[in-house]
mmCIF file of C-alpha atoms in Angstrom:
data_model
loop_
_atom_site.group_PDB
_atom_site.id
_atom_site.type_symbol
_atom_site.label_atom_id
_atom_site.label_comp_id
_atom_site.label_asym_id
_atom_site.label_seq_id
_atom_site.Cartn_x
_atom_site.Cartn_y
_atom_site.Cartn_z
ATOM 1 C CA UNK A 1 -0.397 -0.482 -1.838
ATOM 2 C CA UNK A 2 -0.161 2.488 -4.210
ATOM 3 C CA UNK A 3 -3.750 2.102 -5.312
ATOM 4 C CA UNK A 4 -4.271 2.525 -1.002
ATOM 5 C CA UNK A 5 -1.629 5.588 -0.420
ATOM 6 C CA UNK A 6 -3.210 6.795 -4.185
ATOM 7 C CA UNK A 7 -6.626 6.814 -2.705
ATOM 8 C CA UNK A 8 -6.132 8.154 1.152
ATOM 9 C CA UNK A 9 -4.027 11.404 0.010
ATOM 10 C CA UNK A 10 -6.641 12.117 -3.342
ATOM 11 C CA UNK A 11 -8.992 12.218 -0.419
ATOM 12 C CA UNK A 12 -7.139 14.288 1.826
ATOM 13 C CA UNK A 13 -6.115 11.679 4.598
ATOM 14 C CA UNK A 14 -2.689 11.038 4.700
ATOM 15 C CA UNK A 15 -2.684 7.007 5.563
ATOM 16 C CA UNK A 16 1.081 6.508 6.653
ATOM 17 C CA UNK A 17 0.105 3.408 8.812
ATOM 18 C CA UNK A 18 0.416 1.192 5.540
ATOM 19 C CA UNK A 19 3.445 -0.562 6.320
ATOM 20 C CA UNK A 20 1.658 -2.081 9.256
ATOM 21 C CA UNK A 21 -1.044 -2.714 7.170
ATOM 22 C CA UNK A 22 0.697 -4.613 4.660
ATOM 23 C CA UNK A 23 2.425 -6.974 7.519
ATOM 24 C CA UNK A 24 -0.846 -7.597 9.571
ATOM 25 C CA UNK A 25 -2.674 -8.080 5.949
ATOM 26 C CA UNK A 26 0.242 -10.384 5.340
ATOM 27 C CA UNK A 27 0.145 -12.326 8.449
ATOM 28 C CA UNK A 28 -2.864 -12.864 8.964
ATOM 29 C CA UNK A 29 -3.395 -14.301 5.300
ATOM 30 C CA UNK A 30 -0.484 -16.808 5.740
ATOM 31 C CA UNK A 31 -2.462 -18.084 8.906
ATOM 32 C CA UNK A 32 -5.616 -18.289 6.859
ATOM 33 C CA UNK A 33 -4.313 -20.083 4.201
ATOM 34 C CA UNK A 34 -3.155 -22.981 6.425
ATOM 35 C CA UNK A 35 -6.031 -22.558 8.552
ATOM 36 C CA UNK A 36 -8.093 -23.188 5.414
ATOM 37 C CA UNK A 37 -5.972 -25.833 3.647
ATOM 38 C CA UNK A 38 -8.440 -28.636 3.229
ATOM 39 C CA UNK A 39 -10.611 -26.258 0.985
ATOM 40 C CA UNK A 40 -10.643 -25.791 -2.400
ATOM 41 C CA UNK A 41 -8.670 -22.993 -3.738
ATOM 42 C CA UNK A 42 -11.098 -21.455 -5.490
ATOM 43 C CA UNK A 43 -12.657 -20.879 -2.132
ATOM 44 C CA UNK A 44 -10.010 -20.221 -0.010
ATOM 45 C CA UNK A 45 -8.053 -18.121 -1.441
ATOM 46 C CA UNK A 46 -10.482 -15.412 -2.167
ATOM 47 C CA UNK A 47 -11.662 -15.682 1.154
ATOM 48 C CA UNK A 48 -8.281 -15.431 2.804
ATOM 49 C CA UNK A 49 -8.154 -12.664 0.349
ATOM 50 C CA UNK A 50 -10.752 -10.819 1.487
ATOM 51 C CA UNK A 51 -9.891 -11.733 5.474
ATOM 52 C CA UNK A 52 -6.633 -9.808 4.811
ATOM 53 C CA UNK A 53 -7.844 -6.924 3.413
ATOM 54 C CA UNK A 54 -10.514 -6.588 6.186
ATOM 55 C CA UNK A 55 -7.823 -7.353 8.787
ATOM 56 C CA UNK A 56 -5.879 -3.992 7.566
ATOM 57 C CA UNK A 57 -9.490 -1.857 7.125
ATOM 58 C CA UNK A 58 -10.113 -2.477 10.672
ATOM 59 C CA UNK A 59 -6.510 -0.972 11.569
ATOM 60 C CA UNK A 60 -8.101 2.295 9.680
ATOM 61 C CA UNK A 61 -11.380 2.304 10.994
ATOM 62 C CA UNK A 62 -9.798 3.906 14.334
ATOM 63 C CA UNK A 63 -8.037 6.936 12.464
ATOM 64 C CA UNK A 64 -11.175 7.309 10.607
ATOM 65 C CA UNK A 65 -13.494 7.942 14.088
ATOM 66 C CA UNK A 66 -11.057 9.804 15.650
ATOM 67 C CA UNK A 67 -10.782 11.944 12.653
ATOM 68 C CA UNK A 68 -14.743 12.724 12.802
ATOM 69 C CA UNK A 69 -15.406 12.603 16.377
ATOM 70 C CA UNK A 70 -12.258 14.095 17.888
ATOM 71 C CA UNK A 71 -10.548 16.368 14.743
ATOM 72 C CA UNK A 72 -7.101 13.610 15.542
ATOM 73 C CA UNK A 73 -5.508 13.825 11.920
ATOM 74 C CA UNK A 74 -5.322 10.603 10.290
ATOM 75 C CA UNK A 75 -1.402 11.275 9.638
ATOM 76 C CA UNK A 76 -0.666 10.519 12.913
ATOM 77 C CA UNK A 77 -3.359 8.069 14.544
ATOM 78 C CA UNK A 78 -2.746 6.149 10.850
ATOM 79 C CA UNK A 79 1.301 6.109 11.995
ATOM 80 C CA UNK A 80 0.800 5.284 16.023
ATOM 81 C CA UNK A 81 -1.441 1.937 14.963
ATOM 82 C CA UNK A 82 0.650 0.599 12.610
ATOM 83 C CA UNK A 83 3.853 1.645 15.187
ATOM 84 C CA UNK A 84 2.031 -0.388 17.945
ATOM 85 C CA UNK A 85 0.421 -3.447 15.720
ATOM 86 C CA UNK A 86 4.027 -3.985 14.134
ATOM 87 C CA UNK A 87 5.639 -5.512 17.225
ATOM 88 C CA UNK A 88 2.789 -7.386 18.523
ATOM 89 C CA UNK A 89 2.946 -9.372 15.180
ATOM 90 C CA UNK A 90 6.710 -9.856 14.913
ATOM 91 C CA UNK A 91 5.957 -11.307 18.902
ATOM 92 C CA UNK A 92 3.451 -14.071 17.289
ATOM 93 C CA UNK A 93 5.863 -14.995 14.662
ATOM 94 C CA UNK A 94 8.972 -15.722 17.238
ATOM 95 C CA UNK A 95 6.325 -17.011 18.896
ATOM 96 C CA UNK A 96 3.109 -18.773 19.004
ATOM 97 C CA UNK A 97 2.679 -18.556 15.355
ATOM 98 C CA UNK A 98 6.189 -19.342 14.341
ATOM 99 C CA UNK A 99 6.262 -22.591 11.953
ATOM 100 C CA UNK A 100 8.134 -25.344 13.267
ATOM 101 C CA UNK A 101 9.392 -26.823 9.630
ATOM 102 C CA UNK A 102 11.977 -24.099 9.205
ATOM 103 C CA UNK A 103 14.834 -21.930 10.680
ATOM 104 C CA UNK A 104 13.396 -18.798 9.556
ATOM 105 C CA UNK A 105 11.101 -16.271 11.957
ATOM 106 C CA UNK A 106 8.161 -17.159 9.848
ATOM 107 C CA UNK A 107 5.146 -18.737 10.100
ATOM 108 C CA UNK A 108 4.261 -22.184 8.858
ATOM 109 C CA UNK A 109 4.491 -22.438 4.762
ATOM 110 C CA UNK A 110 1.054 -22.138 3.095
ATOM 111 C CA UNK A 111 -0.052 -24.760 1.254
ATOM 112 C CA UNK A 112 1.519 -25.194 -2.060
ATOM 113 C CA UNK A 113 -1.955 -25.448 -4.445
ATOM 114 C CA UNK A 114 -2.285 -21.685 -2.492
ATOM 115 C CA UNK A 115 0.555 -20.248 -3.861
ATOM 116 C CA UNK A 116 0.419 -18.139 -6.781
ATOM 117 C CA UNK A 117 2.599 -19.835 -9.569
ATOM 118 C CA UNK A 118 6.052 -18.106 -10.991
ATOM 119 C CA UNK A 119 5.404 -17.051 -14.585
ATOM 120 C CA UNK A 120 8.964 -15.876 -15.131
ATOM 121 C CA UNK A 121 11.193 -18.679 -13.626
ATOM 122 C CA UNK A 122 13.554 -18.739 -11.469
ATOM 123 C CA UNK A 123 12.355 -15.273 -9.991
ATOM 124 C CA UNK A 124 9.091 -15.464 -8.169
ATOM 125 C CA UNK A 125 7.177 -12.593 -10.619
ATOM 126 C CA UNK A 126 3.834 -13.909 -10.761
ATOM 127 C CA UNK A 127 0.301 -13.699 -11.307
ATOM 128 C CA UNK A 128 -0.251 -10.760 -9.004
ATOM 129 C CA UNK A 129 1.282 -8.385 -11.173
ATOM 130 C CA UNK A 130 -1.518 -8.457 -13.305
ATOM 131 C CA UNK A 131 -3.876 -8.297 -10.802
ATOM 132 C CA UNK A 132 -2.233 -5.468 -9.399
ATOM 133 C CA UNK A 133 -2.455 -3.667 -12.612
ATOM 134 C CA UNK A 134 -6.489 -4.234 -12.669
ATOM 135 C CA UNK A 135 -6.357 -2.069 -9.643
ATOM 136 C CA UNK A 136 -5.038 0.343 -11.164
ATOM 137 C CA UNK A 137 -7.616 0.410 -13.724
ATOM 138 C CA UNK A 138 -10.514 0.302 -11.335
ATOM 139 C CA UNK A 139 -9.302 2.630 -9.531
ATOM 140 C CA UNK A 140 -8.717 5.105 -12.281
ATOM 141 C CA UNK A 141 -12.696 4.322 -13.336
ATOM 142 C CA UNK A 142 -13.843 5.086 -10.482
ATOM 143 C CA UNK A 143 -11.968 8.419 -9.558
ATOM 144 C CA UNK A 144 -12.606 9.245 -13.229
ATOM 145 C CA UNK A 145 -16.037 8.053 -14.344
ATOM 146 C CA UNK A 146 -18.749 7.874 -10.346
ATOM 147 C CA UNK A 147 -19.657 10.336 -8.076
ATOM 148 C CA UNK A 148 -18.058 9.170 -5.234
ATOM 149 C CA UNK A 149 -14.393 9.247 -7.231
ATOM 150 C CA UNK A 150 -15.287 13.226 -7.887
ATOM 151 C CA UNK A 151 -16.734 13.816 -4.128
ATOM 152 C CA UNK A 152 -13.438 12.555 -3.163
ATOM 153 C CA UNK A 153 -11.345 14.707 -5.835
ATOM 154 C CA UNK A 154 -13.506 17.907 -4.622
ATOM 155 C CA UNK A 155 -12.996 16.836 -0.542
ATOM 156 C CA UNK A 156 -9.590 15.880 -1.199
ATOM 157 C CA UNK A 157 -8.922 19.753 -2.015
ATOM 158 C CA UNK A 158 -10.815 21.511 -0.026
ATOM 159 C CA UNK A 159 -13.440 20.059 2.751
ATOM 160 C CA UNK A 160 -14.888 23.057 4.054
ATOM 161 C CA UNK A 161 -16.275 23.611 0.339
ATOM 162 C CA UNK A 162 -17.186 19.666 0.192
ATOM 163 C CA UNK A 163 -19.155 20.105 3.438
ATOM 164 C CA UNK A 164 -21.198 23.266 1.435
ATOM 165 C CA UNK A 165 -21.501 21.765 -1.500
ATOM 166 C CA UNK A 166 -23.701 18.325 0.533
ATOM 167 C CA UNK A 167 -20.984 16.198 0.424
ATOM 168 C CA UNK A 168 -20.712 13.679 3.537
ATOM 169 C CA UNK A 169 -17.993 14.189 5.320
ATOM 170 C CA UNK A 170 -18.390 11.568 7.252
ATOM 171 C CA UNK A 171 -18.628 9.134 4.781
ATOM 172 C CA UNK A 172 -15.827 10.467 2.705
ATOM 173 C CA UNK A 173 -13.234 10.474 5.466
ATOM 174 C CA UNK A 174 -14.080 6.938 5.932
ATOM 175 C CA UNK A 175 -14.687 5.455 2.794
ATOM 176 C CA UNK A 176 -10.885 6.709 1.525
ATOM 177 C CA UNK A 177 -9.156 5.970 4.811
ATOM 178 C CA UNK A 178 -10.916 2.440 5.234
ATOM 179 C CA UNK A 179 -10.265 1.192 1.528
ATOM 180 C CA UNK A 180 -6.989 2.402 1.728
ATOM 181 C CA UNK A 181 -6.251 -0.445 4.705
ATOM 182 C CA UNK A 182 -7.499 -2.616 2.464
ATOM 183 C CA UNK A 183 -5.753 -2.462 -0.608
ATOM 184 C CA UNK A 184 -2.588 -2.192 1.936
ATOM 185 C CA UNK A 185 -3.931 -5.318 3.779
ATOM 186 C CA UNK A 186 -4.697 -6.752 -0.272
ATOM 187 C CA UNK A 187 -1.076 -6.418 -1.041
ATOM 188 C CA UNK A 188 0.379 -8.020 2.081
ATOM 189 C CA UNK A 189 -1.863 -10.871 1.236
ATOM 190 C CA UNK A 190 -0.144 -11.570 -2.261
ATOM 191 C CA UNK A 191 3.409 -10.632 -1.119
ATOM 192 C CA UNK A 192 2.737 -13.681 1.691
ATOM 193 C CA UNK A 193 0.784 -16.193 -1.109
ATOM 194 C CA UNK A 194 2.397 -14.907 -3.920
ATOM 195 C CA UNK A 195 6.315 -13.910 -3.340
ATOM 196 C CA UNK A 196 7.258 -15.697 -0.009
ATOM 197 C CA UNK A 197 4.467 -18.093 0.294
ATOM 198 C CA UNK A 198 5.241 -17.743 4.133
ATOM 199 C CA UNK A 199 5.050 -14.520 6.339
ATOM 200 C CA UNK A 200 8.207 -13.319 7.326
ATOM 201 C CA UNK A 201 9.468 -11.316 10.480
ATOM 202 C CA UNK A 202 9.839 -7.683 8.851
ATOM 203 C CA UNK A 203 8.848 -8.711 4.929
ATOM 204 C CA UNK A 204 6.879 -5.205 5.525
ATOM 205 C CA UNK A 205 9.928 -3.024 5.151
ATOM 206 C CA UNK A 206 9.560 0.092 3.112
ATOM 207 C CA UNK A 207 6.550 -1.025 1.431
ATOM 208 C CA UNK A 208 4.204 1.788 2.897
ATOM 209 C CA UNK A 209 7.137 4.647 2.495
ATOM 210 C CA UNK A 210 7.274 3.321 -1.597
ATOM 211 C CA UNK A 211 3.482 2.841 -1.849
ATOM 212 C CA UNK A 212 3.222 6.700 -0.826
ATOM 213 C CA UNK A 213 6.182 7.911 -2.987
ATOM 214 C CA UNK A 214 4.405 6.176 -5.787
ATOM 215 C CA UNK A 215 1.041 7.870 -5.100
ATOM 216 C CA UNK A 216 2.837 11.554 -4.807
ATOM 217 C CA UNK A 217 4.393 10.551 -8.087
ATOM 218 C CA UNK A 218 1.540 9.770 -10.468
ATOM 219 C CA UNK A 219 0.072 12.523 -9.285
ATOM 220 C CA UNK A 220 -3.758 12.522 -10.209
ATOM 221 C CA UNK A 221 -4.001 9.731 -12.425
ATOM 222 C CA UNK A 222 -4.033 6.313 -11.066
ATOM 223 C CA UNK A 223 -3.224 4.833 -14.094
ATOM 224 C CA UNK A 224 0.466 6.598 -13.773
ATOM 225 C CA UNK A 225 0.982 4.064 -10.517
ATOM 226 C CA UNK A 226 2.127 1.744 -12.547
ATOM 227 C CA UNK A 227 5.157 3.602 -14.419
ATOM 228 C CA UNK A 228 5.603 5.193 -11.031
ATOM 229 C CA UNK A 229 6.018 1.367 -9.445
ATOM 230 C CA UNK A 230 8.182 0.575 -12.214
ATOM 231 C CA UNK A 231 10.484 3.653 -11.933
ATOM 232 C CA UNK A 232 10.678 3.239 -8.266
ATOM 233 C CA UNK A 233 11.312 -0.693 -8.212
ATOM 234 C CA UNK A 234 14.331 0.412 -10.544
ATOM 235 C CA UNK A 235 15.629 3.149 -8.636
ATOM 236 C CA UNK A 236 15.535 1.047 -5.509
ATOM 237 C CA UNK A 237 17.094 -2.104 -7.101
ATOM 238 C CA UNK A 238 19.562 -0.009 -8.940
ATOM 239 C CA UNK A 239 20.796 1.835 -5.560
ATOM 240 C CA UNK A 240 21.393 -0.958 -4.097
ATOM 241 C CA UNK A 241 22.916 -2.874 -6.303
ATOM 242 C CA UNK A 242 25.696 0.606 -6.684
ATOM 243 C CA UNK A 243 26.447 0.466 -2.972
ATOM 244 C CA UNK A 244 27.087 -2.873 -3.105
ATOM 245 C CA UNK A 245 29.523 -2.907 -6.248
ATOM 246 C CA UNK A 246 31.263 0.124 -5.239
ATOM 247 C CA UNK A 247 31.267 0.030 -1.251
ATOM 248 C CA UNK A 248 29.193 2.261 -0.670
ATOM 249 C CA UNK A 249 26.387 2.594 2.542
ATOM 250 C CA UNK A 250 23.458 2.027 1.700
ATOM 251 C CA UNK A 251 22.236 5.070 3.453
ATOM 252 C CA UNK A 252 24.089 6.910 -0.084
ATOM 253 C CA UNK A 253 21.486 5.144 -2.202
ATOM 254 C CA UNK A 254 18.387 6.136 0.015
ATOM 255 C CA UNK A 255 19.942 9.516 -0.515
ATOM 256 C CA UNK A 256 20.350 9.353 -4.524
ATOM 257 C CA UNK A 257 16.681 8.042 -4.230
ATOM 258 C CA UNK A 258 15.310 10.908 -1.906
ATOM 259 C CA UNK A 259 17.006 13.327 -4.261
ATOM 260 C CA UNK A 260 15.762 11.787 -7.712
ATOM 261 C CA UNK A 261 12.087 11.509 -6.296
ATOM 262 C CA UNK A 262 12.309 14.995 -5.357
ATOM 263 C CA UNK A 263 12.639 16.149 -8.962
ATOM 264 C CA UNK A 264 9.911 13.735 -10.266
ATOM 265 C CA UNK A 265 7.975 15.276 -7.510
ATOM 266 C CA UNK A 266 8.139 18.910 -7.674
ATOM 267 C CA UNK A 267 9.654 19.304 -11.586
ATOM 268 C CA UNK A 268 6.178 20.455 -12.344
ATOM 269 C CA UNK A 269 5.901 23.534 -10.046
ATOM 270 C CA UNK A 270 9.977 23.983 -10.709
ATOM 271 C CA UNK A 271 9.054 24.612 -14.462
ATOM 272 C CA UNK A 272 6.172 26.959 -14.087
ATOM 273 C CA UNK A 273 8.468 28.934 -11.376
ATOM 274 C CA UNK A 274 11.448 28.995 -13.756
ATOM 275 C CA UNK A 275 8.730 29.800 -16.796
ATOM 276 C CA UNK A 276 7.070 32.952 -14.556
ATOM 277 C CA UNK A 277 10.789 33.906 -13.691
ATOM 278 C CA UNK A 278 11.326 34.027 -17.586
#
């Protein structure tokens, strides 16, 4: 999810529809997998894999056309879809789609052979961690080392001289808005298979708010997402546990994180402001 957020804002598109890509990439992979549980799983589960992903593109592709056709900012169509899609999904879990072997608002469990295996017992850390860092690294080759990751550096900052230079806007603004749903709809899919090996009503929360911190925090190199995760995983895991020890809201440790994240943020500009003051 911060390879997604990473990817939309280096292009200039704000994607802050992720959370809702993450759940509907989530949900619909949990269906999948039980849909698809007398196949191997060296079939199904990159195919449910890929469903996922493509689920949360086509959440993106609407953004994207209203961006080129009708000058809507992504910021906000991005925000309205995932608003909308949210509810109609936490509808099919309580309903329809709800599994009828539990007391949770979930759908049925996924197969067991489907589910990635713990590597760190009892917690559920597993195999996706790694895969999550070879994200990372692809994404940092190819915003590094092709053409299209520099077109999108170049657009990214300013599209007018993008446009003059040849560049297709077109295809930027959709390429980095598109493959941004998917690697929000990619993570959903190995929260549900890998972490809860179900899809749970509101599993989504504050996973497309973190994915974006993360992005604004590594900056411009992808390969920084994965301190970034770290240092945000602790911060959030840290606050909480506080307010819970010491009685305090938990609203106070959103706070402490807001005000932490704004000094990762913006230390760089508050140095060179303080060294020009100097």
């Amino acid at each position: 999810a911060g390879c997604g957020s990473f990817l939309s804002v280096k292009g200039g598109n704000f994607n802050l529809g992720g959370e809702g890509q993450v759940y509907a990439g989530g949900f619909i992979g949990a269906l999948s997998l039980v849909a698809f549980r007398n196949l191997p799983s060296v079939i199904a589960v990159p195919l449910c894999f890929l469903i996922s992903g493509c689920a949360a593109a086509l959440m993106t592709l609407v953004p994207a056309f209203l961006k080129q056709y009708r000058r809507v900012d992504v910021l906000l169509s991005s925000f309205l879809i995932s608003a909308g899609v949210i509810p109609l999904i936490d509808a099919g879990i309580a309903g329809p789609f709800r599994g009828e072997t539990n007391n949770l608002l979930a759908t049925a469990f996924i197969p067991e052979k489907f589910v990635f295996p713990s590597i760190l017992n009892p917690s559920r850390l597993n195999g996706t961690f790694f895969v999550a860092i070879v994200f990372c690294v692809f994404l940092f080759y190819v915003m590094t080392r092709t053409r299209l990751g520099q077109q999108l550096e170049v657009f990214g900052i300013s599209p007018d001289f993008a446009v003059y230079s040849g560049f297709s806007d077109s295809k930027l603004t959709l390429v980095s808005v598109t493959v941004s749903g998917f690697l929000h709809g990619a993570a959903g899919f190995f929260c549900t298979a890998g972490t809860y090996a179900t899809c749970h009503s509101g599993f989504y929360a504050g996973f497309g708010w973190n994915a974006l911190s993360v992005a604004l925090i590594s900056q411009s190199n992808p390969l920084f997402i994965i301190p970034s995760s770290v240092i945000l995983a602790g911060l959030t895991t840290g606050a909480s546990q506080f307010s819970m020890m010491h009685n305090f809201g938990f609203d106070m440790g959103a706070m402490l994180q807001g005000v932490i994240l704004f000094f990762i943020v913006f230390s760089p500009s508050i140095i060179r402001l303080i060294r020009r003051g100097k």
